[in-house]
Coordinates of C-alpha atoms in Angstrom, one line a residue:
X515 CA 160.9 75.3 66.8
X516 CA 158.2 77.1 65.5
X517 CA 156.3 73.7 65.0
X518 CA 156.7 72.6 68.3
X519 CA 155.7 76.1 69.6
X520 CA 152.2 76.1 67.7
X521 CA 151.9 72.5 68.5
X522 CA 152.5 73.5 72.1
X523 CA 150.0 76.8 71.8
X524 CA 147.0 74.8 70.5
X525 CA 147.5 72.0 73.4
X526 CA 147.4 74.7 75.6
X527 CA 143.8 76.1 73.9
X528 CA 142.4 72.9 74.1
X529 CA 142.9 72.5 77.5
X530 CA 141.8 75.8 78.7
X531 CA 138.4 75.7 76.6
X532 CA 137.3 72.6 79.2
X533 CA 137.6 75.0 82.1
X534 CA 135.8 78.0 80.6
X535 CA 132.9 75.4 79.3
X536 CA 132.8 74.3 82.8
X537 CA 132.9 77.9 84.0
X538 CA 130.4 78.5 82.1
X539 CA 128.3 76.6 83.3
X540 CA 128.8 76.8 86.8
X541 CA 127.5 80.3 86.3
X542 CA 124.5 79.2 84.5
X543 CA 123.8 77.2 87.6
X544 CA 124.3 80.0 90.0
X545 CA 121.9 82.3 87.9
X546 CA 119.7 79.6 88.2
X547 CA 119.9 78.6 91.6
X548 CA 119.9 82.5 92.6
X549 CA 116.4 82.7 90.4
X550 CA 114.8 80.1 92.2
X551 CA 115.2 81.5 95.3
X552 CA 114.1 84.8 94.6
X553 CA 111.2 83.0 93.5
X554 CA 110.4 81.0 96.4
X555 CA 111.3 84.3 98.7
X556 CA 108.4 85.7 96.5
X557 CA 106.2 83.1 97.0
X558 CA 106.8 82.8 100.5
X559 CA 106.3 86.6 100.8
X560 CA 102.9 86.8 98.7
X561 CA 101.4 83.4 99.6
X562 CA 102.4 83.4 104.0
X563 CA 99.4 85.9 104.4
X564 CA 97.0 84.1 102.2
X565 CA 98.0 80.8 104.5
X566 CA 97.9 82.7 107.9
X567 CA 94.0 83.8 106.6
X568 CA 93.2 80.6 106.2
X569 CA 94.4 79.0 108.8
X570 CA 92.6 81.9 111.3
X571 CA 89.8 81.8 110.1
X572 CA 89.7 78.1 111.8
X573 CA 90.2 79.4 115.4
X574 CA 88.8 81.2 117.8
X575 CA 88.9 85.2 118.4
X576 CA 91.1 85.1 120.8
X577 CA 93.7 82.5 119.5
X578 CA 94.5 84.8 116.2
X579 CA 96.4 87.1 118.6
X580 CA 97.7 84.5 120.9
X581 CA 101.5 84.9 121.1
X582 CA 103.4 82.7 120.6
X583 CA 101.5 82.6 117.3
X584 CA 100.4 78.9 116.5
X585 CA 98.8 77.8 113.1
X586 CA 97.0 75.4 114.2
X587 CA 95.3 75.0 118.0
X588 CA 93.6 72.8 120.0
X589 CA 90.4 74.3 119.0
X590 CA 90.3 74.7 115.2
X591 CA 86.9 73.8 113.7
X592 CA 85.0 75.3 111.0
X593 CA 83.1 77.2 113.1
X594 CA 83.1 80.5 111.2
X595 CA 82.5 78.9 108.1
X596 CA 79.1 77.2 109.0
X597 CA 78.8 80.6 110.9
X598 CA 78.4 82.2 107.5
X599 CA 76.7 79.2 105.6
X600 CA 74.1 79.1 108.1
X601 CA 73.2 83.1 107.7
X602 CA 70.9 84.4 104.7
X603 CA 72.4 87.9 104.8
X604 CA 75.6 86.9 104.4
X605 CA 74.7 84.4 102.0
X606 CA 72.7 87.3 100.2
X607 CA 76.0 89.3 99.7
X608 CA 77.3 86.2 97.4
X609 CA 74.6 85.9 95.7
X610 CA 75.0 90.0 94.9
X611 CA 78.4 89.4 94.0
X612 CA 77.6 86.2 91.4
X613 CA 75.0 88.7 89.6
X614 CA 76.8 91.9 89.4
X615 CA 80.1 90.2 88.3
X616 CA 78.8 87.7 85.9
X617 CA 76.4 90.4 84.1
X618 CA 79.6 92.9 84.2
X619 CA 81.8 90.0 82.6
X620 CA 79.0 89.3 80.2
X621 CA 77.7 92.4 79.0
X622 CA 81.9 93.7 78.9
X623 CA 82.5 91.2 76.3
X624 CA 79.4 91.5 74.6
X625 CA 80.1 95.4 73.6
X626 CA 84.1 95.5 73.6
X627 CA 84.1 92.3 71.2
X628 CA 81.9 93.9 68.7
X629 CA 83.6 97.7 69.5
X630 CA 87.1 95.8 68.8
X631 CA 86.2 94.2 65.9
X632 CA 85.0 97.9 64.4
X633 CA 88.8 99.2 65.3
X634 CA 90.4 96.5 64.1
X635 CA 89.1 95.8 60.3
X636 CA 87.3 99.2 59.6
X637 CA 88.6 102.5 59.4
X638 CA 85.5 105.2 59.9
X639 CA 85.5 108.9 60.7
X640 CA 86.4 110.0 64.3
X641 CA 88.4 106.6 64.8
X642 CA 91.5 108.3 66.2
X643 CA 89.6 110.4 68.8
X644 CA 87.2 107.7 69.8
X645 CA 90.4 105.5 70.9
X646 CA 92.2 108.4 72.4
X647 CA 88.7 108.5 74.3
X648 CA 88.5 104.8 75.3
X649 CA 92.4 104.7 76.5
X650 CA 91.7 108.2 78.4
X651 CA 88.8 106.7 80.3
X652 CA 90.9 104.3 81.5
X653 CA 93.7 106.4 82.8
X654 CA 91.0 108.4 85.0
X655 CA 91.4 107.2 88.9
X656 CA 88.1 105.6 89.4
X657 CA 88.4 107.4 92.7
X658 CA 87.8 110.8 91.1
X659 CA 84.3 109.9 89.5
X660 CA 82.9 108.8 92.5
X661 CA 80.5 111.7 93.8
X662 CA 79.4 112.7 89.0
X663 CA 78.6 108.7 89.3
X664 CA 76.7 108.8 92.6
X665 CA 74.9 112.0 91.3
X666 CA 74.1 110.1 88.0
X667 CA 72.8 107.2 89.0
X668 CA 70.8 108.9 91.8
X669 CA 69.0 111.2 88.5
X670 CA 68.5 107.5 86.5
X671 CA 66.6 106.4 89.7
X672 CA 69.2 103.1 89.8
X673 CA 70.6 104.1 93.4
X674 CA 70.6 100.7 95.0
X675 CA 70.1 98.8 92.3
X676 CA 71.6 96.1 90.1
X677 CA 71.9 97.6 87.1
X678 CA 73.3 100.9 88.8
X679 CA 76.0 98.8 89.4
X680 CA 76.7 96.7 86.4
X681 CA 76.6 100.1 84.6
X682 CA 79.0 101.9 86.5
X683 CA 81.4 99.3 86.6
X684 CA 81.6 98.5 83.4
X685 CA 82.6 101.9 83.0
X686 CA 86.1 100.8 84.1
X687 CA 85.9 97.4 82.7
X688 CA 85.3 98.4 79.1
X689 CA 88.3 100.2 78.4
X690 CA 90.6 97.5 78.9
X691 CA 88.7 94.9 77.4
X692 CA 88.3 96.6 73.9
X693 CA 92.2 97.5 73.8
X694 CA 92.8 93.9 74.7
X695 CA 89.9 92.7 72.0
X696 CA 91.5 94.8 69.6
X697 CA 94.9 93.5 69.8
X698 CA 93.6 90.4 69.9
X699 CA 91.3 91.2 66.5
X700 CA 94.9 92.7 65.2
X701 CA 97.1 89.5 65.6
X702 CA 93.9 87.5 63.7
X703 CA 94.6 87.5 59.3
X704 CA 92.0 89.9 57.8
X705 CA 92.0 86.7 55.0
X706 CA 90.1 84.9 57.3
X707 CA 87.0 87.5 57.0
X708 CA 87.7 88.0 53.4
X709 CA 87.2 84.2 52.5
X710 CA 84.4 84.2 54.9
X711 CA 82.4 87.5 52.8
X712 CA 83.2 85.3 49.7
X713 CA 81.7 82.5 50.7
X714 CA 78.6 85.0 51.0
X715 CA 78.6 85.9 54.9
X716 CA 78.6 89.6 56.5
X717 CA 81.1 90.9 58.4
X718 CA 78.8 90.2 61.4
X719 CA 78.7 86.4 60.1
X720 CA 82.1 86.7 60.0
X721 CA 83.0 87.9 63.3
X722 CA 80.0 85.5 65.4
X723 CA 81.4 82.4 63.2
X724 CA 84.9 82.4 62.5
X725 CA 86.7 85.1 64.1
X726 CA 84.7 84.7 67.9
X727 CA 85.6 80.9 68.1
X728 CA 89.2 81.6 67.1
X729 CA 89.2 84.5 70.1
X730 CA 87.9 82.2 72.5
X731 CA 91.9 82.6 74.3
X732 CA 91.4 86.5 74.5
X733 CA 88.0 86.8 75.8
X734 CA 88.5 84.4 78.6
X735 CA 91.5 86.8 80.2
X736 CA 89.3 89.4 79.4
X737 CA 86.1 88.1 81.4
X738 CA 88.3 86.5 83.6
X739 CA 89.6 90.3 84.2
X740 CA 86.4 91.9 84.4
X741 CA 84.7 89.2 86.9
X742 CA 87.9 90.1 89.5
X743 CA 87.5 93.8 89.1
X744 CA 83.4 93.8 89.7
X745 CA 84.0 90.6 92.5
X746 CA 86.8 93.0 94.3
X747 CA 85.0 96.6 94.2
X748 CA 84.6 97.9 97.3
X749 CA 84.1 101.6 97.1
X750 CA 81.4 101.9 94.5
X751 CA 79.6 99.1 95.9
X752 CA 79.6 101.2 99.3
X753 CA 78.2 104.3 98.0
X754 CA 75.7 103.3 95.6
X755 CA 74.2 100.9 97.3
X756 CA 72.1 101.0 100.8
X757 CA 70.3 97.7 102.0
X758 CA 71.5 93.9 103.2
X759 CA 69.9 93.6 100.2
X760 CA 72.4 94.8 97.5
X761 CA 75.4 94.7 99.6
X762 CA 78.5 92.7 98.1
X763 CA 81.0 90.6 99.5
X764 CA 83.6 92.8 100.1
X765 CA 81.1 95.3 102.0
X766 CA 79.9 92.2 103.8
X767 CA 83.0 91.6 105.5
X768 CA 83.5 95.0 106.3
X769 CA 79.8 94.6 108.4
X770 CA 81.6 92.2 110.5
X771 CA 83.5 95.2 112.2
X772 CA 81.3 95.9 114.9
X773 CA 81.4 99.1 116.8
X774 CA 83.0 97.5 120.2
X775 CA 84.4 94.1 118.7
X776 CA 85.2 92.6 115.3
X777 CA 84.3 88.3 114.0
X778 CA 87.8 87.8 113.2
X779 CA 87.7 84.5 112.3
X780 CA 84.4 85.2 110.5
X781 CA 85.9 87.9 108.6
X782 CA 88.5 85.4 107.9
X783 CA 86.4 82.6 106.4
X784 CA 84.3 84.8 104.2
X785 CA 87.3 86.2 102.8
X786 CA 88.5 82.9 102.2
X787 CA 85.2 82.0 100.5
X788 CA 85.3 85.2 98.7
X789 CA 88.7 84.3 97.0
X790 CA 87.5 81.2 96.1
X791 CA 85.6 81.7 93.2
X792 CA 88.7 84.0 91.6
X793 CA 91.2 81.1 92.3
X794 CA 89.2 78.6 90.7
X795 CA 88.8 80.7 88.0
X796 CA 92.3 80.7 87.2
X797 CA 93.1 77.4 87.8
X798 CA 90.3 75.8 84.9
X799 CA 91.1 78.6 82.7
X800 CA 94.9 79.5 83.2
X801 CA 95.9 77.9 79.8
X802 CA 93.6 80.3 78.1
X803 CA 94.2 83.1 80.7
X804 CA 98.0 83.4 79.7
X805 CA 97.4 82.5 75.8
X806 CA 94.9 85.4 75.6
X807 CA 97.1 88.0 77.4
X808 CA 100.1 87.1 75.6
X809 CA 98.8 87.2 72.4
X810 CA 96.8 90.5 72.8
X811 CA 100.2 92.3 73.6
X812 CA 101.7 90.8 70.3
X813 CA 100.2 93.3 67.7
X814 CA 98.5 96.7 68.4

C-alpha cells in the first residue's frame, strides 16, 4: 500500500510540473506582450507630434488647421523649406548655432577631461569643497542666474557676442561633463597610468595617450550632451544677444511669430531642420552614446 501510494504521489508530481512550466511561461509571454505595448503606446505618444511637425511643415497655412485633419493634402510641396534655404538670415541663425554649439562641446571637454582626470587619480587640498562646488553649480536653475549673467557679460563688453555665449553656457555644461569624466576616469585601472610613468611618460603623457583614447565612449555622450544643451538654449540666447546677426535657431523660429500672423509651416520646417543635426548625431554615435553613459554611472 504504501508503495503504490508514493508511486501514485510522484505520477501525480510529474504531471502537474508540465502545467506550472507551461504556466509559467504563459505569464512570461503576457509580461512580454504587455511590455511591448506600453512601449509602442510610448512611442506612439512621443513620436505622433514629431510626425504631425513634419508632415505640416509640407502644407500650407491654412491646411495645418483644416478639420478634418489630413496628413498629407493635395498641396504639399517643400515650399517652406526652400522658403528658409533661400533666406541668409535664417540661414545666419544655423550658422550661429554650428559655432556656439561646437565651440561649447569643444572647449567642455577640453577643461572637464583634464578637471576629471585631477579628481580622479590625485588627491590635493580643497578637493572635497571644490566637488561639492561643481555638483552645486549644477543644481542652481539656470533660470535664477539670468539677470548676475546678463550684468556680467554686459561689464566684460561680450553682450552680443560669441564668446559671451560659449562662456555662459558652458557654465551649465561643465558640471555635468566633469562628474561624468570622472566616473568615467574612476571605472579606468590606475595600472594603466602607472605602467605608462614607468615607461618614462607624465601624467599628462599619460592621460593625452593612453587614458584619452580609451575614454573616447565617455566623451562622445558627453559632447554629444553639451552640443544638445547649447543647440536647444533659448532663453540665454534671447537675452544676451541683439542682432540677426547672433540670433540662434531656436530664437529664429520664434521671429516667425509675427505680430498679426505666424509662418506655420515655416516655423515647422526650421524646426525640422533644427532637429536634424541632434538626430543624426545620435544615430552615428549611439553605440558610443549609450557605452559612455553606462559606464560613467558604474563607479563614482
Amino acid at each position: 500500500m504504501t508503495t503504490t501510494t508514493v508511486t501514485r504521489t510522484s505520477a501525480a508530481v510529474e504531471q502537474s510540473r508540465p502545467r506550472r512550466q507551461l504556466s509559467t511561461a504563459g505569464r512570461r509571454r503576457i509580461a512580454v506582450a504587455l511590455t511591448l505595448a506600453g512601449l509602442i503606446v510610448g512611442a506612439l505618444f512621443a513620436g505622433a507630434p514629431v510626425l504631425w511637425m513634419v508632415f505640416s511643415s509640407l502644407k500650407a497655412n491654412p491646411e495645418i488647421f483644416a478639420y478634418p485633419p489630413q496628413l498629407i493634402t493635395e498641396n504639399s510641396s517643400l515650399a517652406p523649406y526652400l522658403a528658409i534655404l533661400n533666406d541668409s538670415r535664417q540661414l545666419r541663425f544655423f550658422l550661429n548655432s554650428y559655432v556656439v554649439s561646437l565651440a561649447v562641446a569643444g572647449l567642455t571637454l577640453l577643461v572637464a577631461v583634464h578637471a576629471a582626470y585631477a579628481f580622479s587619480r590625485y588627491d590635493f587640498p580643497g578637493k572635497s569643497i571644490i566637488n561639492i562646488a561643481v555638483i552645486s553649480v549644477q543644481a542652481v536653475p539656470p533660470i535664477t542666474l539670468l539677470i548676475p549673467y546678463f550684468g556680467l557679460v554686459v561689464a566684460l563688453g561680450l553682450y552680443n557676442t560669441y564668446p559671451g555665449l560659449i562662456l555662459t553656457y558652458m557654465v551649465f555644461t561643465l558640471p555635468y561633463a566633469i562628474i561624468m569624466m570622472t566616473g568615467y576616469f574612476n571605472t579606468l585601472p590606475r595600472e594603466l597610468d602607472e605602467a605608462a610613468r614607468v615607461d618614462g611618460t607624465s601624467s599628462f603623457g599619460a592621460l593625452w595617450r593612453i587614458l584619452i583614447p580609451i575614454a573616447i565612449p565617455g566623451m562622445v555622450s558627453v559632447g554629444m550632451y553639451t552640443f544638445m544643451i547649447a543647440w536647444n538654449e533659448y532663453l540665454f540666447a534671447l537675452t544676451l544677444t541683439r542682432t540677426d546677426d547672433m540670433r540662434t535657431v531656436p530664437i529664429g523660429i520664434q521671429l516667425l511669430m509675427g505680430q498679426h500672423s505666424y509662418d506655420w509651416n515655416q516655423m515647422m520646417a526650421m524646426s525640422v531642420l533644427g532637429s536634424l543635426p541632434v538626430i543624426l548625431l545620435f544615430i552615428f554615435f549611439q553605440r558610443y552614446f549609450i557605452g559612455g553613459m553606462t559606464s560613467g554611472s558604474v563607479k563614482n
